[in-house]
């Protein structure tokens, strides 16, 4: 199993910044993607950004130019730097880790408990 613990959420004014952290522990040797997703009230969970173990990054359109995902493999930690936050960024942010397994579909997803980000004046 993989355990993910997020931190760094909170209340911030529009235009402000937050940095989320996600520490992975447990059976992490085969993790090849870490990412951030978010879920606003009444909406489906959506991708924010992902980063592979070799540094390949994908951003949602809403995150491009404002958010930066990074990863410290030595610390088993992923980060999400969020700048110029907007009220529409308000959501619960979830860390995700995907690792390889030997049986179909050959990957397994793990999720953190989520951290609330509220952007409001």
PDB file of C-alpha atoms in Angstrom:
ATOM      1  CA  UNK A   1       0.000   0.000   0.000  1.00  0.00           C
ATOM      2  CA  UNK A   2       0.919   3.633  -0.461  1.00  0.00           C
ATOM      3  CA  UNK A   3       0.016   6.340   2.015  1.00  0.00           C
ATOM      4  CA  UNK A   4      -0.232   9.960   0.905  1.00  0.00           C
ATOM      5  CA  UNK A   5      -0.388  12.899   3.289  1.00  0.00           C
ATOM      6  CA  UNK A   6      -1.181  16.354   1.942  1.00  0.00           C
ATOM      7  CA  UNK A   7      -0.582  19.674   3.631  1.00  0.00           C
ATOM      8  CA  UNK A   8      -0.526  23.354   2.785  1.00  0.00           C
ATOM      9  CA  UNK A   9      -4.152  24.189   2.087  1.00  0.00           C
ATOM     10  CA  UNK A  10      -5.957  27.117   3.620  1.00  0.00           C
ATOM     11  CA  UNK A  11      -7.761  30.373   3.065  1.00  0.00           C
ATOM     12  CA  UNK A  12      -6.159  32.906   0.753  1.00  0.00           C
ATOM     13  CA  UNK A  13      -7.290  36.105  -0.930  1.00  0.00           C
ATOM     14  CA  UNK A  14      -7.649  36.329  -4.705  1.00  0.00           C
ATOM     15  CA  UNK A  15      -4.237  36.862  -6.253  1.00  0.00           C
ATOM     16  CA  UNK A  16      -2.500  35.111  -3.395  1.00  0.00           C
ATOM     17  CA  UNK A  17      -0.343  31.997  -3.350  1.00  0.00           C
ATOM     18  CA  UNK A  18      -0.249  28.630  -1.631  1.00  0.00           C
ATOM     19  CA  UNK A  19       2.080  25.656  -1.832  1.00  0.00           C
ATOM     20  CA  UNK A  20       0.689  22.182  -1.347  1.00  0.00           C
ATOM     21  CA  UNK A  21       2.882  19.252  -0.347  1.00  0.00           C
ATOM     22  CA  UNK A  22       2.244  15.526  -0.617  1.00  0.00           C
ATOM     23  CA  UNK A  23       4.468  13.002   1.127  1.00  0.00           C
ATOM     24  CA  UNK A  24       4.301   9.400  -0.026  1.00  0.00           C
ATOM     25  CA  UNK A  25       5.202   6.456   2.181  1.00  0.00           C
ATOM     26  CA  UNK A  26       4.824   2.699   2.148  1.00  0.00           C
ATOM     27  CA  UNK A  27       5.363   0.639  -0.999  1.00  0.00           C
ATOM     28  CA  UNK A  28       6.541   3.525  -3.159  1.00  0.00           C
ATOM     29  CA  UNK A  29       9.216   1.861  -5.261  1.00  0.00           C
ATOM     30  CA  UNK A  30       7.005   1.471  -8.330  1.00  0.00           C
ATOM     31  CA  UNK A  31       5.345   4.887  -8.252  1.00  0.00           C
ATOM     32  CA  UNK A  32       5.829   6.490 -11.634  1.00  0.00           C
ATOM     33  CA  UNK A  33       3.313   9.328 -11.627  1.00  0.00           C
ATOM     34  CA  UNK A  34       2.308  11.741  -8.894  1.00  0.00           C
ATOM     35  CA  UNK A  35      -0.312  14.353  -9.382  1.00  0.00           C
ATOM     36  CA  UNK A  36      -2.836  16.768  -8.021  1.00  0.00           C
ATOM     37  CA  UNK A  37      -6.561  16.695  -8.614  1.00  0.00           C
ATOM     38  CA  UNK A  38      -9.296  18.890  -7.217  1.00  0.00           C
ATOM     39  CA  UNK A  39     -12.987  18.659  -6.542  1.00  0.00           C
ATOM     40  CA  UNK A  40     -15.227  21.643  -6.051  1.00  0.00           C
ATOM     41  CA  UNK A  41     -18.672  21.326  -4.423  1.00  0.00           C
ATOM     42  CA  UNK A  42     -21.147  19.766  -6.816  1.00  0.00           C
ATOM     43  CA  UNK A  43     -18.495  19.033  -9.425  1.00  0.00           C
ATOM     44  CA  UNK A  44     -16.502  16.012 -10.489  1.00  0.00           C
ATOM     45  CA  UNK A  45     -12.889  15.554  -9.509  1.00  0.00           C
ATOM     46  CA  UNK A  46     -10.616  17.016 -12.162  1.00  0.00           C
ATOM     47  CA  UNK A  47      -6.961  16.901 -13.069  1.00  0.00           C
ATOM     48  CA  UNK A  48      -4.779  19.829 -12.041  1.00  0.00           C
ATOM     49  CA  UNK A  49      -1.272  18.585 -12.876  1.00  0.00           C
ATOM     50  CA  UNK A  50       0.808  15.419 -13.000  1.00  0.00           C
ATOM     51  CA  UNK A  51       4.528  14.696 -13.013  1.00  0.00           C
ATOM     52  CA  UNK A  52       6.292  11.455 -13.856  1.00  0.00           C
ATOM     53  CA  UNK A  53       9.385  10.092 -12.168  1.00  0.00           C
ATOM     54  CA  UNK A  54      11.505  11.351 -15.078  1.00  0.00           C
ATOM     55  CA  UNK A  55      10.006  14.828 -14.875  1.00  0.00           C
ATOM     56  CA  UNK A  56       7.389  14.833 -17.631  1.00  0.00           C
ATOM     57  CA  UNK A  57       4.636  17.291 -16.652  1.00  0.00           C
ATOM     58  CA  UNK A  58       1.036  17.728 -17.726  1.00  0.00           C
ATOM     59  CA  UNK A  59      -1.121  20.683 -16.674  1.00  0.00           C
ATOM     60  CA  UNK A  60      -4.811  21.292 -16.990  1.00  0.00           C
ATOM     61  CA  UNK A  61      -5.579  24.387 -19.038  1.00  0.00           C
ATOM     62  CA  UNK A  62      -6.836  26.142 -15.912  1.00  0.00           C
ATOM     63  CA  UNK A  63      -3.462  25.601 -14.214  1.00  0.00           C
ATOM     64  CA  UNK A  64      -1.130  26.630 -17.021  1.00  0.00           C
ATOM     65  CA  UNK A  65       0.862  29.761 -16.244  1.00  0.00           C
ATOM     66  CA  UNK A  66      -0.256  29.919 -12.616  1.00  0.00           C
ATOM     67  CA  UNK A  67       0.526  26.556 -11.035  1.00  0.00           C
ATOM     68  CA  UNK A  68       3.809  24.666 -10.915  1.00  0.00           C
ATOM     69  CA  UNK A  69       4.113  21.007 -10.026  1.00  0.00           C
ATOM     70  CA  UNK A  70       7.416  19.600  -8.849  1.00  0.00           C
ATOM     71  CA  UNK A  71       8.730  16.462  -7.269  1.00  0.00           C
ATOM     72  CA  UNK A  72      11.570  15.583  -4.920  1.00  0.00           C
ATOM     73  CA  UNK A  73      12.179  11.876  -5.470  1.00  0.00           C
ATOM     74  CA  UNK A  74      14.653  11.710  -2.603  1.00  0.00           C
ATOM     75  CA  UNK A  75      11.974  12.946  -0.206  1.00  0.00           C
ATOM     76  CA  UNK A  76       9.113  11.056  -1.908  1.00  0.00           C
ATOM     77  CA  UNK A  77       7.284  14.377  -2.020  1.00  0.00           C
ATOM     78  CA  UNK A  78       5.309  16.209  -4.672  1.00  0.00           C
ATOM     79  CA  UNK A  79       4.526  19.903  -4.542  1.00  0.00           C
ATOM     80  CA  UNK A  80       2.025  22.190  -6.151  1.00  0.00           C
ATOM     81  CA  UNK A  81       2.892  25.880  -6.140  1.00  0.00           C
ATOM     82  CA  UNK A  82      -0.240  27.879  -6.845  1.00  0.00           C
ATOM     83  CA  UNK A  83       0.064  31.564  -7.712  1.00  0.00           C
ATOM     84  CA  UNK A  84      -2.485  34.193  -8.683  1.00  0.00           C
ATOM     85  CA  UNK A  85      -5.250  32.153  -7.135  1.00  0.00           C
ATOM     86  CA  UNK A  86      -8.823  32.812  -8.182  1.00  0.00           C
ATOM     87  CA  UNK A  87     -12.125  32.116  -6.423  1.00  0.00           C
ATOM     88  CA  UNK A  88     -12.800  29.377  -8.974  1.00  0.00           C
ATOM     89  CA  UNK A  89      -9.739  27.523  -7.670  1.00  0.00           C
ATOM     90  CA  UNK A  90     -11.639  26.868  -4.455  1.00  0.00           C
ATOM     91  CA  UNK A  91     -11.823  23.100  -4.002  1.00  0.00           C
ATOM     92  CA  UNK A  92     -10.520  20.141  -2.067  1.00  0.00           C
ATOM     93  CA  UNK A  93      -7.154  19.239  -3.568  1.00  0.00           C
ATOM     94  CA  UNK A  94      -6.160  15.591  -3.633  1.00  0.00           C
ATOM     95  CA  UNK A  95      -2.752  14.072  -4.139  1.00  0.00           C
ATOM     96  CA  UNK A  96      -2.583  11.013  -6.369  1.00  0.00           C
ATOM     97  CA  UNK A  97       0.138   8.413  -6.825  1.00  0.00           C
ATOM     98  CA  UNK A  98       0.089   5.767  -9.522  1.00  0.00           C
ATOM     99  CA  UNK A  99       2.306   2.740  -9.337  1.00  0.00           C
ATOM    100  CA  UNK A 100       2.925  -0.201 -11.611  1.00  0.00           C
ATOM    101  CA  UNK A 101       1.498  -3.628 -10.756  1.00  0.00           C
ATOM    102  CA  UNK A 102       1.878  -6.949 -12.549  1.00  0.00           C
ATOM    103  CA  UNK A 103      -1.806  -7.601 -13.142  1.00  0.00           C
ATOM    104  CA  UNK A 104      -4.198  -5.850 -15.505  1.00  0.00           C
ATOM    105  CA  UNK A 105      -4.640  -2.855 -15.789  1.00  0.00           C
ATOM    106  CA  UNK A 106      -1.002  -2.836 -14.706  1.00  0.00           C
ATOM    107  CA  UNK A 107      -1.319   0.227 -12.501  1.00  0.00           C
ATOM    108  CA  UNK A 108      -2.848   1.081  -9.150  1.00  0.00           C
ATOM    109  CA  UNK A 109      -3.969   4.505  -7.900  1.00  0.00           C
ATOM    110  CA  UNK A 110      -3.719   5.852  -4.378  1.00  0.00           C
ATOM    111  CA  UNK A 111      -5.254   9.034  -3.008  1.00  0.00           C
ATOM    112  CA  UNK A 112      -4.586  11.320  -0.107  1.00  0.00           C
ATOM    113  CA  UNK A 113      -7.283  12.554   2.246  1.00  0.00           C
ATOM    114  CA  UNK A 114      -7.477  15.952   0.557  1.00  0.00           C
ATOM    115  CA  UNK A 115      -6.693  19.474   1.665  1.00  0.00           C
ATOM    116  CA  UNK A 116      -9.121  22.376   1.406  1.00  0.00           C
ATOM    117  CA  UNK A 117      -8.126  25.438  -0.614  1.00  0.00           C
ATOM    118  CA  UNK A 118     -10.460  28.428  -0.310  1.00  0.00           C
ATOM    119  CA  UNK A 119      -9.890  31.580  -2.326  1.00  0.00           C
ATOM    120  CA  UNK A 120     -12.007  34.408  -1.043  1.00  0.00           C
ATOM    121  CA  UNK A 121     -11.794  38.039  -0.036  1.00  0.00           C
TER     122      UNK A 121
END
